CSV table of C-alpha atoms in Angstrom, one decimal:
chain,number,residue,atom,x,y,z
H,1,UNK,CA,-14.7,-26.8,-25.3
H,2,UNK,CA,-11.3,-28.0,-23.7
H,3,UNK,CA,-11.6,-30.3,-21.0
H,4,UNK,CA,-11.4,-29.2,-17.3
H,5,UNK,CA,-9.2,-30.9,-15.0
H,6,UNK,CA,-11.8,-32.9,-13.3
H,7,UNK,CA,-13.2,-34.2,-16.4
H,8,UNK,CA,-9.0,-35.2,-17.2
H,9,UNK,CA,-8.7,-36.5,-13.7
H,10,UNK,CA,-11.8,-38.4,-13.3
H,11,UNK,CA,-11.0,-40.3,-17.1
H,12,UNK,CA,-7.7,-41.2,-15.6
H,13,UNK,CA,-9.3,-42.4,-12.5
H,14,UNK,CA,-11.6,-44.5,-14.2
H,15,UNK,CA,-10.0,-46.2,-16.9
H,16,UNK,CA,-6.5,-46.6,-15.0
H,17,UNK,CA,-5.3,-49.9,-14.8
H,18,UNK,CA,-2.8,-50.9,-11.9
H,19,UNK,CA,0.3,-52.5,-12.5
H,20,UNK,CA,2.1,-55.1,-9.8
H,21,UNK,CA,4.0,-52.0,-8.5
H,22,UNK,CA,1.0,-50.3,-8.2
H,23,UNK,CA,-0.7,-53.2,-6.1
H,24,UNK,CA,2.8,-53.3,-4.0
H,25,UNK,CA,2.0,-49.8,-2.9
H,26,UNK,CA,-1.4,-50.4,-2.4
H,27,UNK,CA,-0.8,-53.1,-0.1
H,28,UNK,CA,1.8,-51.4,1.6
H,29,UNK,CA,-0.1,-48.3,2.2
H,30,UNK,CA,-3.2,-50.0,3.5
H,31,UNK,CA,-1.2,-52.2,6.3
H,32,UNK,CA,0.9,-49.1,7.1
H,33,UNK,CA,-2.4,-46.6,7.3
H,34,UNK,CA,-3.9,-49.6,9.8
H,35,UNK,CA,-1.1,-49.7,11.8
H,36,UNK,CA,-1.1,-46.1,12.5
H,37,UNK,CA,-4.9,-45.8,13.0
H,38,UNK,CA,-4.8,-49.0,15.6
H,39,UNK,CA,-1.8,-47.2,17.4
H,40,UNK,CA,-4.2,-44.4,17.9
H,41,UNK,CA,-7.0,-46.4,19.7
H,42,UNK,CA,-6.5,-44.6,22.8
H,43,UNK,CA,-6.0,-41.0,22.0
H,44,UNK,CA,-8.5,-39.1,23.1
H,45,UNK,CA,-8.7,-37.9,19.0
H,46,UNK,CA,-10.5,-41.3,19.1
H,47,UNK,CA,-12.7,-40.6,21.8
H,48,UNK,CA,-13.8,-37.3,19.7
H,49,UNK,CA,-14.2,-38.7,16.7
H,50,UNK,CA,-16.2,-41.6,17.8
H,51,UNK,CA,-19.7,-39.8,16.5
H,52,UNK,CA,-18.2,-38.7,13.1
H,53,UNK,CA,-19.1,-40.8,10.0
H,54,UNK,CA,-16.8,-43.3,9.1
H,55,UNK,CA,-14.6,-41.4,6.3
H,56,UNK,CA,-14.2,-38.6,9.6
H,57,UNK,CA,-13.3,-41.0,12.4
H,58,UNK,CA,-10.7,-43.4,10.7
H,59,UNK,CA,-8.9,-40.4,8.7
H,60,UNK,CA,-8.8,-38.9,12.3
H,61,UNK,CA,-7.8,-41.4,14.1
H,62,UNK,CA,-5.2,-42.5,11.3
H,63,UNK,CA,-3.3,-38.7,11.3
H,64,UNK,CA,-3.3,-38.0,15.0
H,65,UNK,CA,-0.2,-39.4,15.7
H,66,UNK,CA,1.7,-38.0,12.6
H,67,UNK,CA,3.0,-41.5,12.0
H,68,UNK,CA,1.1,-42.1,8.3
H,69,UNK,CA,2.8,-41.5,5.2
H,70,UNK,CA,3.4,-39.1,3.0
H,71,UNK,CA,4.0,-37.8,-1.0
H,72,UNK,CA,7.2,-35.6,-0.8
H,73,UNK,CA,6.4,-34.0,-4.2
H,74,UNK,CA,3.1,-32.7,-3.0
H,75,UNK,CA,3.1,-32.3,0.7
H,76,UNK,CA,0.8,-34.3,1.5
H,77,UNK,CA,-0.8,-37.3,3.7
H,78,UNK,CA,-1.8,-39.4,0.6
H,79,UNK,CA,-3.1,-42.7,2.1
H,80,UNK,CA,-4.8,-41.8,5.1
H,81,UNK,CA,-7.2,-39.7,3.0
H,82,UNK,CA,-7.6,-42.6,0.0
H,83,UNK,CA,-7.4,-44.9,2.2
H,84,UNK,CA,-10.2,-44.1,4.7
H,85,UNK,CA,-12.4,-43.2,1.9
H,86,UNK,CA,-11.9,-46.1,0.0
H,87,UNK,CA,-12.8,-48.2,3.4
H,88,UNK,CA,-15.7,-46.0,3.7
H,89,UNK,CA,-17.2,-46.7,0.7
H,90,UNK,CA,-16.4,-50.4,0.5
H,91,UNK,CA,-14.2,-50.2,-2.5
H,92,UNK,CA,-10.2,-51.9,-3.3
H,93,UNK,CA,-6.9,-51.0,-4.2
H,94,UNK,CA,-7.9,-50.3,-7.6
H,95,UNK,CA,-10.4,-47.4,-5.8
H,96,UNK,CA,-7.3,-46.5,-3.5
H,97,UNK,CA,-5.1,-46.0,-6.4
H,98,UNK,CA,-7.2,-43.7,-8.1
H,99,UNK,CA,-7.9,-41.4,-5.2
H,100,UNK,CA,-4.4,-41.4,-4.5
H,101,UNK,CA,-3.5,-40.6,-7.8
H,102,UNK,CA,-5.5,-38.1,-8.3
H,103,UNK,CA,-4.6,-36.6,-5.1
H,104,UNK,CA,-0.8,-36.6,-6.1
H,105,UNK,CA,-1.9,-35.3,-9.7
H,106,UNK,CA,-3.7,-32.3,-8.0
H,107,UNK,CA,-0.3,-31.6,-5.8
H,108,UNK,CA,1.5,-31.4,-8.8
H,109,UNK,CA,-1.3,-28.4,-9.9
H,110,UNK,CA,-0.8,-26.7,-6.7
H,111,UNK,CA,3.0,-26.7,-5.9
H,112,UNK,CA,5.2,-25.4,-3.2
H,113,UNK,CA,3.8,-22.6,-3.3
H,114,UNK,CA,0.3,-23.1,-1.8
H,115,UNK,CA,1.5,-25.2,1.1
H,116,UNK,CA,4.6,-22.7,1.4
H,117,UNK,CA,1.2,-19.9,1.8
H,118,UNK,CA,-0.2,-21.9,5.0
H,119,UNK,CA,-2.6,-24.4,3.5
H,120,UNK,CA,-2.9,-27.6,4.5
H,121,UNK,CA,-2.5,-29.4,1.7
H,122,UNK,CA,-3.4,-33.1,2.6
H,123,UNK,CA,-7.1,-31.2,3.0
H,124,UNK,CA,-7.1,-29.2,-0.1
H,125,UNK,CA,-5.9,-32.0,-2.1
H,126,UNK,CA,-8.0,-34.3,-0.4
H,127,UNK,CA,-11.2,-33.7,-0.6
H,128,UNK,CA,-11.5,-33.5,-4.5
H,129,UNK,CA,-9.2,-37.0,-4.5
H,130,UNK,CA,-11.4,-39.1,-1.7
H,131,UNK,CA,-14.1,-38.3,-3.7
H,132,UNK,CA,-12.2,-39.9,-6.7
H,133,UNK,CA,-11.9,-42.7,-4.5
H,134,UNK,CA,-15.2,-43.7,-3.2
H,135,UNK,CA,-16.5,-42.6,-6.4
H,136,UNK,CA,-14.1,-45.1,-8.0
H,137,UNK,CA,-15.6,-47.9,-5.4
H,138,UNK,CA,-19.1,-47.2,-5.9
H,139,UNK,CA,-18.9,-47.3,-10.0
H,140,UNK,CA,-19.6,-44.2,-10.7
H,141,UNK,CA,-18.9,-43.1,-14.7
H,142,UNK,CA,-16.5,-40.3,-15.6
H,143,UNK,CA,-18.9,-37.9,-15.6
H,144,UNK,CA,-20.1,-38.3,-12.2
H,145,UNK,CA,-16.6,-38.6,-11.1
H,146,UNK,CA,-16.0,-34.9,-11.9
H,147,UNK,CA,-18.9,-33.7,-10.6
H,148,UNK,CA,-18.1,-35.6,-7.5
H,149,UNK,CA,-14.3,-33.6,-7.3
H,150,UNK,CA,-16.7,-30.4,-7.8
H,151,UNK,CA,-19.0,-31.4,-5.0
H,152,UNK,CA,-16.2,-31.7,-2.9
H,153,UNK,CA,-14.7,-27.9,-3.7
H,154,UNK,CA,-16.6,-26.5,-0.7
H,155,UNK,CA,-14.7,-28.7,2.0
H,156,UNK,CA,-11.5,-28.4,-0.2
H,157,UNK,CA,-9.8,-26.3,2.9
H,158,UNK,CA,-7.2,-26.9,6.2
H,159,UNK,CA,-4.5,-24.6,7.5
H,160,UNK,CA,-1.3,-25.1,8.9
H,161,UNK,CA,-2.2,-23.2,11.9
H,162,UNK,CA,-4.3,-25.7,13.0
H,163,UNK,CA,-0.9,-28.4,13.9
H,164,UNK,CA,0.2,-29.1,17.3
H,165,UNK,CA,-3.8,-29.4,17.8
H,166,UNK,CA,-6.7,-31.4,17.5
H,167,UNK,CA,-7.9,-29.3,14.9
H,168,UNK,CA,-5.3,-30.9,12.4
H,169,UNK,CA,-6.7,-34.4,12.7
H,170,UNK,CA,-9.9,-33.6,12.7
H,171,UNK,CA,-9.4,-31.3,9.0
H,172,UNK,CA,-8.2,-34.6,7.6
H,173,UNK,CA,-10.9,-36.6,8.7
H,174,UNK,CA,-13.3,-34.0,7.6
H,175,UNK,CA,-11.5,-33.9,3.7
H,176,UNK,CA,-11.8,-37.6,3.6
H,177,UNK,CA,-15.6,-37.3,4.5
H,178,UNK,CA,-16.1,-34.5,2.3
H,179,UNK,CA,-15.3,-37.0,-0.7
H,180,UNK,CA,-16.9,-39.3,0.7
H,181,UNK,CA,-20.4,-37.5,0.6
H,182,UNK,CA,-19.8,-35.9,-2.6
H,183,UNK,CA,-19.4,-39.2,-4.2
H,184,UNK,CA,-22.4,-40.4,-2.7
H,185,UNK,CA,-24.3,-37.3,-4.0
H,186,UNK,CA,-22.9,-37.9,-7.4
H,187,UNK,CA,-24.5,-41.2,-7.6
H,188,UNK,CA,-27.7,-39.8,-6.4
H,189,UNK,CA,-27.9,-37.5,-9.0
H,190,UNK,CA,-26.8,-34.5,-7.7
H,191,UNK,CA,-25.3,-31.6,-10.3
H,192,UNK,CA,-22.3,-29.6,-10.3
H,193,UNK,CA,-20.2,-28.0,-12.6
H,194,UNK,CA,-16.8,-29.1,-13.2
H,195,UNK,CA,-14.9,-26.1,-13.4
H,196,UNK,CA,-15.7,-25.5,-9.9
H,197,UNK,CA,-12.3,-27.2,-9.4
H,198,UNK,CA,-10.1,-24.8,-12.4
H,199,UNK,CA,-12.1,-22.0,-10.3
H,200,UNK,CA,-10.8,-23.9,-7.2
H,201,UNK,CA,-7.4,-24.2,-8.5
H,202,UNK,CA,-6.9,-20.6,-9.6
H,203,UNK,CA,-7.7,-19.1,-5.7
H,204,UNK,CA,-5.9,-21.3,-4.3
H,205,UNK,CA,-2.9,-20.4,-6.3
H,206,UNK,CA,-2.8,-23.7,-8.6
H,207,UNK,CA,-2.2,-23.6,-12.4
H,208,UNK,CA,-4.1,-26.2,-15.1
H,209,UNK,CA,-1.4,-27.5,-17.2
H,210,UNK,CA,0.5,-31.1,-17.2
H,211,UNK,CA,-2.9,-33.3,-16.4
H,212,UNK,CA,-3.7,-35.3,-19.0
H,213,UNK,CA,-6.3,-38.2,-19.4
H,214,UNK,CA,-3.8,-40.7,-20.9
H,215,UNK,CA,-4.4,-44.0,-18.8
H,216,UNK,CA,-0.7,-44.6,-19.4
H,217,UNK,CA,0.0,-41.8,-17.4
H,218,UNK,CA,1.9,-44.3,-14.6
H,219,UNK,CA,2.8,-44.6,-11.9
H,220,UNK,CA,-0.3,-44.1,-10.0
H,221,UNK,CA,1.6,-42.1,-6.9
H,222,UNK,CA,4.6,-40.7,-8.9
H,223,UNK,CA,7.9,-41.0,-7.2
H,224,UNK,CA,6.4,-43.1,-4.7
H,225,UNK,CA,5.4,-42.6,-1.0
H,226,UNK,CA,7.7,-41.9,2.4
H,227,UNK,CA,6.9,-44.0,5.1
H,228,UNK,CA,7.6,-42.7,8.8
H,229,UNK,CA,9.8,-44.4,11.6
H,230,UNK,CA,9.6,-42.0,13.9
H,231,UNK,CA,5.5,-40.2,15.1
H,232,UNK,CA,6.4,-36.7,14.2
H,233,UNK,CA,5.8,-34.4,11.4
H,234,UNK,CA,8.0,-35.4,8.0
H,235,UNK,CA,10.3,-32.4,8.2
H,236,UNK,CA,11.2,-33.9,11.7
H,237,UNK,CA,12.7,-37.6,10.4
H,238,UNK,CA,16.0,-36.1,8.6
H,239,UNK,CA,16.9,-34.2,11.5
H,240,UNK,CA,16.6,-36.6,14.0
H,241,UNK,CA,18.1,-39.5,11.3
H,242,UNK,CA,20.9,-36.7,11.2
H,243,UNK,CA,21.4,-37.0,15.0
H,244,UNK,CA,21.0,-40.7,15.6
H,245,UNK,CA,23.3,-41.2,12.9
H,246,UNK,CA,25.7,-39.1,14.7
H,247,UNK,CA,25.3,-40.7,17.9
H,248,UNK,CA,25.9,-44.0,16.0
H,249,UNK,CA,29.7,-42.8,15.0
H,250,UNK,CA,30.0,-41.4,18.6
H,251,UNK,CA,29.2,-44.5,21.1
H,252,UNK,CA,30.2,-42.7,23.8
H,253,UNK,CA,28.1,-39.2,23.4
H,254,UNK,CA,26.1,-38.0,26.0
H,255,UNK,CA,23.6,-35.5,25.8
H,256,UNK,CA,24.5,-33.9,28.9
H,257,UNK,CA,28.0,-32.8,27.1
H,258,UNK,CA,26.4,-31.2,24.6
H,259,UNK,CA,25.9,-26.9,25.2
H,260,UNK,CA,24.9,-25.6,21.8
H,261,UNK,CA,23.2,-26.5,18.7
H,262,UNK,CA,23.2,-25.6,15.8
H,263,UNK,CA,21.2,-26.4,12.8
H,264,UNK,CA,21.1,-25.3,9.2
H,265,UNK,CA,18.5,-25.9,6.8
H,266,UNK,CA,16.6,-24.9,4.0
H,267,UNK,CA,14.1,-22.7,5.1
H,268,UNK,CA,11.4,-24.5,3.1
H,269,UNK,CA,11.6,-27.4,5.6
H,270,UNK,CA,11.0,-25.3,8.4
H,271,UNK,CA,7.0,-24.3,7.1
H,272,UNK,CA,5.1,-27.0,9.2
H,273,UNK,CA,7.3,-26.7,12.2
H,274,UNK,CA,5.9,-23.8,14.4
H,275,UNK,CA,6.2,-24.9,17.4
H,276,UNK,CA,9.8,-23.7,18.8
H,277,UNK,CA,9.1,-24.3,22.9
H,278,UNK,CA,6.4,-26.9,22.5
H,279,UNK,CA,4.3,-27.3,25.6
H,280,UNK,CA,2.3,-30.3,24.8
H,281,UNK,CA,3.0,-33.9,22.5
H,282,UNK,CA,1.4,-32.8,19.8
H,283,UNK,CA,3.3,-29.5,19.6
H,284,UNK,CA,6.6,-31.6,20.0
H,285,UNK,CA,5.7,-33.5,16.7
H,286,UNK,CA,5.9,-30.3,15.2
H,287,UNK,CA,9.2,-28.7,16.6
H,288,UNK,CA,12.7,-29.0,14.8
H,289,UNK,CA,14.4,-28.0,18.3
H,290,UNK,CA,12.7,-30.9,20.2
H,291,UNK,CA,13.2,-33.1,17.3
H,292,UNK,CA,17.3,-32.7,18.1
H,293,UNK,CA,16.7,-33.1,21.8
H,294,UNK,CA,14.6,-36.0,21.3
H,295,UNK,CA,17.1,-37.7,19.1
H,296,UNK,CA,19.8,-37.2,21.6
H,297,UNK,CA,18.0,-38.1,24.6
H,298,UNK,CA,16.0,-40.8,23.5
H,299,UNK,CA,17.3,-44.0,21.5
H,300,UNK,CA,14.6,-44.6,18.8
H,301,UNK,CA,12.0,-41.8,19.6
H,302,UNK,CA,8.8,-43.4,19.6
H,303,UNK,CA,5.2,-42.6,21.0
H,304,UNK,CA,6.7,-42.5,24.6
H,305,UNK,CA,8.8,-39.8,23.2
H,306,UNK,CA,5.8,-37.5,22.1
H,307,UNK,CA,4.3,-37.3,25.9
H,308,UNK,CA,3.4,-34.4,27.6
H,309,UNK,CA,5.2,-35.7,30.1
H,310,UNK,CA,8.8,-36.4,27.5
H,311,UNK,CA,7.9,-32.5,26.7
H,312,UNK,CA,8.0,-31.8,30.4
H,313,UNK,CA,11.8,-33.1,30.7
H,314,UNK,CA,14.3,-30.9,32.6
H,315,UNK,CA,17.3,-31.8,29.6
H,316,UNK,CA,14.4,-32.0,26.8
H,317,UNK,CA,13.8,-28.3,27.5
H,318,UNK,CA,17.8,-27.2,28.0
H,319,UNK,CA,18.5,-29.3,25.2
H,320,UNK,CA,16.2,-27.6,23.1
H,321,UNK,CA,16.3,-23.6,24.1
H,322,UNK,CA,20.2,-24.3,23.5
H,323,UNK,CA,19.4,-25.0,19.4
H,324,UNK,CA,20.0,-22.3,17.0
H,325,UNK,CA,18.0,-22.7,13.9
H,326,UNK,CA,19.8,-21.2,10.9
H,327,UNK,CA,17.6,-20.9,7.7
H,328,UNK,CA,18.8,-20.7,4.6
H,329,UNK,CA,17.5,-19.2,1.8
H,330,UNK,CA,14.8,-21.1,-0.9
H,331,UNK,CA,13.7,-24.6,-1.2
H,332,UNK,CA,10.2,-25.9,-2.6
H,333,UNK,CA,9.9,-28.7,-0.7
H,334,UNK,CA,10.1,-30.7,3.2
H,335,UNK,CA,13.5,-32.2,2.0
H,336,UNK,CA,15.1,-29.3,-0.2
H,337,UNK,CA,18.9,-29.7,0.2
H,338,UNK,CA,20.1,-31.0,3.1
H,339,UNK,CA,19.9,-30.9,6.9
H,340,UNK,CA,23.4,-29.7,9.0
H,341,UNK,CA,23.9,-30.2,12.4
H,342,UNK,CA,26.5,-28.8,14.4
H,343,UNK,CA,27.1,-30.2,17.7
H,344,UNK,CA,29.2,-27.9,20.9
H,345,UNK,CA,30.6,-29.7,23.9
H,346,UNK,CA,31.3,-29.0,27.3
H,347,UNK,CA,34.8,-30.0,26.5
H,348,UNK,CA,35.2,-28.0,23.7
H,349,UNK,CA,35.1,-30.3,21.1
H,350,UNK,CA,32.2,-29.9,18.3
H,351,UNK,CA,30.7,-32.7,16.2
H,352,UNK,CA,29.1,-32.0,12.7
H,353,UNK,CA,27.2,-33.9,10.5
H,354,UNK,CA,24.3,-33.5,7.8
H,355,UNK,CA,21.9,-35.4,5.2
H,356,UNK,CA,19.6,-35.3,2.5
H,357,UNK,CA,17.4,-38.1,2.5
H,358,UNK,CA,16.0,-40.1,5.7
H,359,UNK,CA,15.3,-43.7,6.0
H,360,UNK,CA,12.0,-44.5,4.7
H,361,UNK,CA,12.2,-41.3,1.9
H,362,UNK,CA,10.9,-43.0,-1.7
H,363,UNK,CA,15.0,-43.3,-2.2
H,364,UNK,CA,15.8,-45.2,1.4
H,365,UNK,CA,12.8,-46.9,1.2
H,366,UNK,CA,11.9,-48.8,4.3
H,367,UNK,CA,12.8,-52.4,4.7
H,368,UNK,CA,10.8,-55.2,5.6
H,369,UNK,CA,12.5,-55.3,9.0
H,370,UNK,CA,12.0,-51.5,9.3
H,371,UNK,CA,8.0,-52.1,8.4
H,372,UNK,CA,7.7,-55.0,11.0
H,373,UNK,CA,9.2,-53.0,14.1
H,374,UNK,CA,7.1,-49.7,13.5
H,375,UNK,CA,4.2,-52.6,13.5
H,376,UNK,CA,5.2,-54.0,16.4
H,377,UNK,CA,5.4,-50.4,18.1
H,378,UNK,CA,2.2,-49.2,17.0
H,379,UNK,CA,0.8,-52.1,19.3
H,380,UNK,CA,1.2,-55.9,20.8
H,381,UNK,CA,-1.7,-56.9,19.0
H,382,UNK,CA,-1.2,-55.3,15.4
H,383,UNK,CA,1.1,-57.2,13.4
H,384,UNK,CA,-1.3,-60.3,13.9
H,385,UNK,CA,-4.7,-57.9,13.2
H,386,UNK,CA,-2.8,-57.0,9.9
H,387,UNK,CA,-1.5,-60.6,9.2
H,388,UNK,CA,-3.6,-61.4,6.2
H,389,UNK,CA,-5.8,-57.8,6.3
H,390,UNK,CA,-8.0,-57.3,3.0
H,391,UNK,CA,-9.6,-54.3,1.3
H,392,UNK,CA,-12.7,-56.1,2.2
H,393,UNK,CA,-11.7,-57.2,5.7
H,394,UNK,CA,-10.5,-53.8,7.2
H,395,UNK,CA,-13.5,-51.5,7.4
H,396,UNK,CA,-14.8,-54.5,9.9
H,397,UNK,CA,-11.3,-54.5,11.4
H,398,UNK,CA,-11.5,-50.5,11.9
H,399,UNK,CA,-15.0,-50.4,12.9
H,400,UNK,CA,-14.5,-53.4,15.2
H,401,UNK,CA,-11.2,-51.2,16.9
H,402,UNK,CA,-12.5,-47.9,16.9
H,403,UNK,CA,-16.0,-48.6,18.4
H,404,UNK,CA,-16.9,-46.5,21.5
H,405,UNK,CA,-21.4,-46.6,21.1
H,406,UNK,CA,-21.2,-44.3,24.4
H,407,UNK,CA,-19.2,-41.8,22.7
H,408,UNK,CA,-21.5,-38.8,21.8
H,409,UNK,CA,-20.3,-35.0,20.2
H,410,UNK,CA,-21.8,-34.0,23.5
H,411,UNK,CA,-19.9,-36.2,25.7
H,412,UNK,CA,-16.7,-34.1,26.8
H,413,UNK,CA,-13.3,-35.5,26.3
H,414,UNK,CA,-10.2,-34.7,28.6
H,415,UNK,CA,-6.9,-33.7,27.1
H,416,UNK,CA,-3.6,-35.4,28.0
């Protein structure tokens, strides 16, 4: 009988063999997905989340700010699903890898087109793959791999409706627990049938050719990972690179000088970003309008930029209700083409500019200074709680950072 694509995924999974690049990611992804998750201590997210297993809390806690990475090729939030699940379940970067690779693999299945329909694919994608991962930690065998990834189908779900609220944390956290769960059912002895993922696959709009069980199949994460600067959705970094680099050839522009906007882009990049007047932070994070007035009004946007209260601003709001989004036609991906920006002054004088790839894309890949200040920003404290961080020494270092024992799901949590 040919071989499903869990049974192909999970014999990847577990006879895959990381390289030194490999590792390098690994490493890089782990410190990066702490970072984010400890810049999130506060949010009320946390607060929420406090009574959820672990899997739920830290994925959570790690998306909430929009600041973790992310697998262009498959739209997706790769490590803070492999990564909380791997924690979760005690395993290493070898478990990390395979959850992550599998996760990528499964993107490849699914395409443009599903997250181009309004699914949420760092949930549909991640379920099945954190399984993979803690499965991978606790030992499991390649048969109980798969029927972990088919365990997981049921929670295999998240839609795009759900950003700009709580509700998009939260998915991820409850995709990385799903996994999570399955896996541990798996090594109970629990049944399922693998095709439950084809069948999976095929109503979700995915297709089951190009997955192979070859170990060699390398990289792990092909084409490699995008790390953030800025706490905002990914279709919101080349826009406001676009503009900073821009204000960079003009010293002297002021954003008060500038009446109209205009900005063209693939339509394809504009999926995640519904939020055209944003009310609230988490809206902004999802907003290509505020994304050009941040960029212009602020001089590195950062978390003080994604307030309520940097929402509220007088010149935020003119700023953006004077940008004219111009959407042109295809794309099958957050950086399809390029990004143009067209600038009117008061004077008038007009600036232009445009760009395909941001800093911190797999092909600007961050530096080591770059990785050090977004560190810094996510808090005083975290570049000496990740100094020397472990697989083995995080899930204390989490747990430790996260703990709130008064924290119940009956305990009501204000807003911003």
């Amino acid at each position: 009988m040919e071989t499903g694509t869990a049974e192909a995924l999970a014999r990847w999974a577990w006879s895959y063999e990381p390289d030194a690049d490999d590792l390098a990611l690994a490493d890089r992804s782990l410190r990066d997905t702490l970072a984010v998750t400890l810049a999130a201590r506060g949010h009320e997210v946390a607060a929420l989340a406090a009574a959820l297993p672990e899997a739920a809390r830290w994925a959570s806690v790690g998306h909430v700010l929009d600041f973790d990475d992310v697998h262009v090729g498959s739209t997706s939030h790769v490590s803070v699903v492999a990564v909380a699940a791997t924690l979760a379940a005690r395993g290493d970067a070898r478990a990390y890898l395979a959850g992550a690779g599998v996760m990528t693999r499964l993107g490849r299945l699914l395409g443009w087109p599903h997250y181009a329909a309004g699914w949420h694919a760092t949930c549909t994608q991640g379920a099945p793959a954190a399984a993979v991962a803690a499965g991978v930690a606790l030992g499991l065998p390649p048969e109980r791999l798969a029927a972990a990834m088919a365990l997981a189908v049921p929670s295999a779900g998240g839609v795009q409706r759900a950003f700009g609220t709580h509700g998009k944390a939260l998915q991820v956290g409850f995709a990385a627990e799903a996994g999570v769960r399955a896996a541990r059912l798996a090594r109970a002895g629990a049944t399922a049938d693998p095709r439950a993922l084809d069948a999976w696959l095929e109503l979700v709009g995915g297709v089951r050719a190009g997955i192979g069980a070859d170990p060699q199949d390398r990289p792990a994460v092909a084409d490699g990972l995008a790390v953030k600067l800025h706490p905002c959705c990914y279709a919101m970094q080349r826009p406001i690179a676009a503009v900073r680099e821009l204000r960079e050839r003009h010293g002297g522009l002021d954003p008060a000088d500038v009446v109209s906007i205009e900005v063209t882009t693939p339509g394809a990049s504009m999926r995640p970003l519904i939020h055209d007047r944003p009310r609230t932070g988490l809206e902004a994070r999802f907003s290509m309008p505020y994304a050009v007035a941040t960029a212009l009004l602020d001089r590195f946007p950062d978390f003080t930029s994604f307030t309520d209260a940097a929402v509220r601003r007088p010149e935020a709001r003119r700023l953006a209700a004077a940008t004219e989004i111009v959407r042109t036609p295809g794309g099958d991906g957050l950086l399809s083409g390029e990004v143009r920006l067209r600038l009117g002054l008061t004077d008038g004088g007009v600036l232009r500019t445009s760009l395909a790839r941001p800093p911190g894309s797999p092909l600007r890949p961050p530096t080591p200074r770059d990785l050090a200040e977004k560190f810094a920003a996510c808090g005083d404290d975290v570049p000496g709680l990740l100094d020397g961080v472990t697989w083995s020494s995080a899930p204390g270092l989490l747990a430790s950072a996260l703990r709130n024992p008064s924290q119940t799901l009956d305990t009501p949590v204000s807003a911003d």
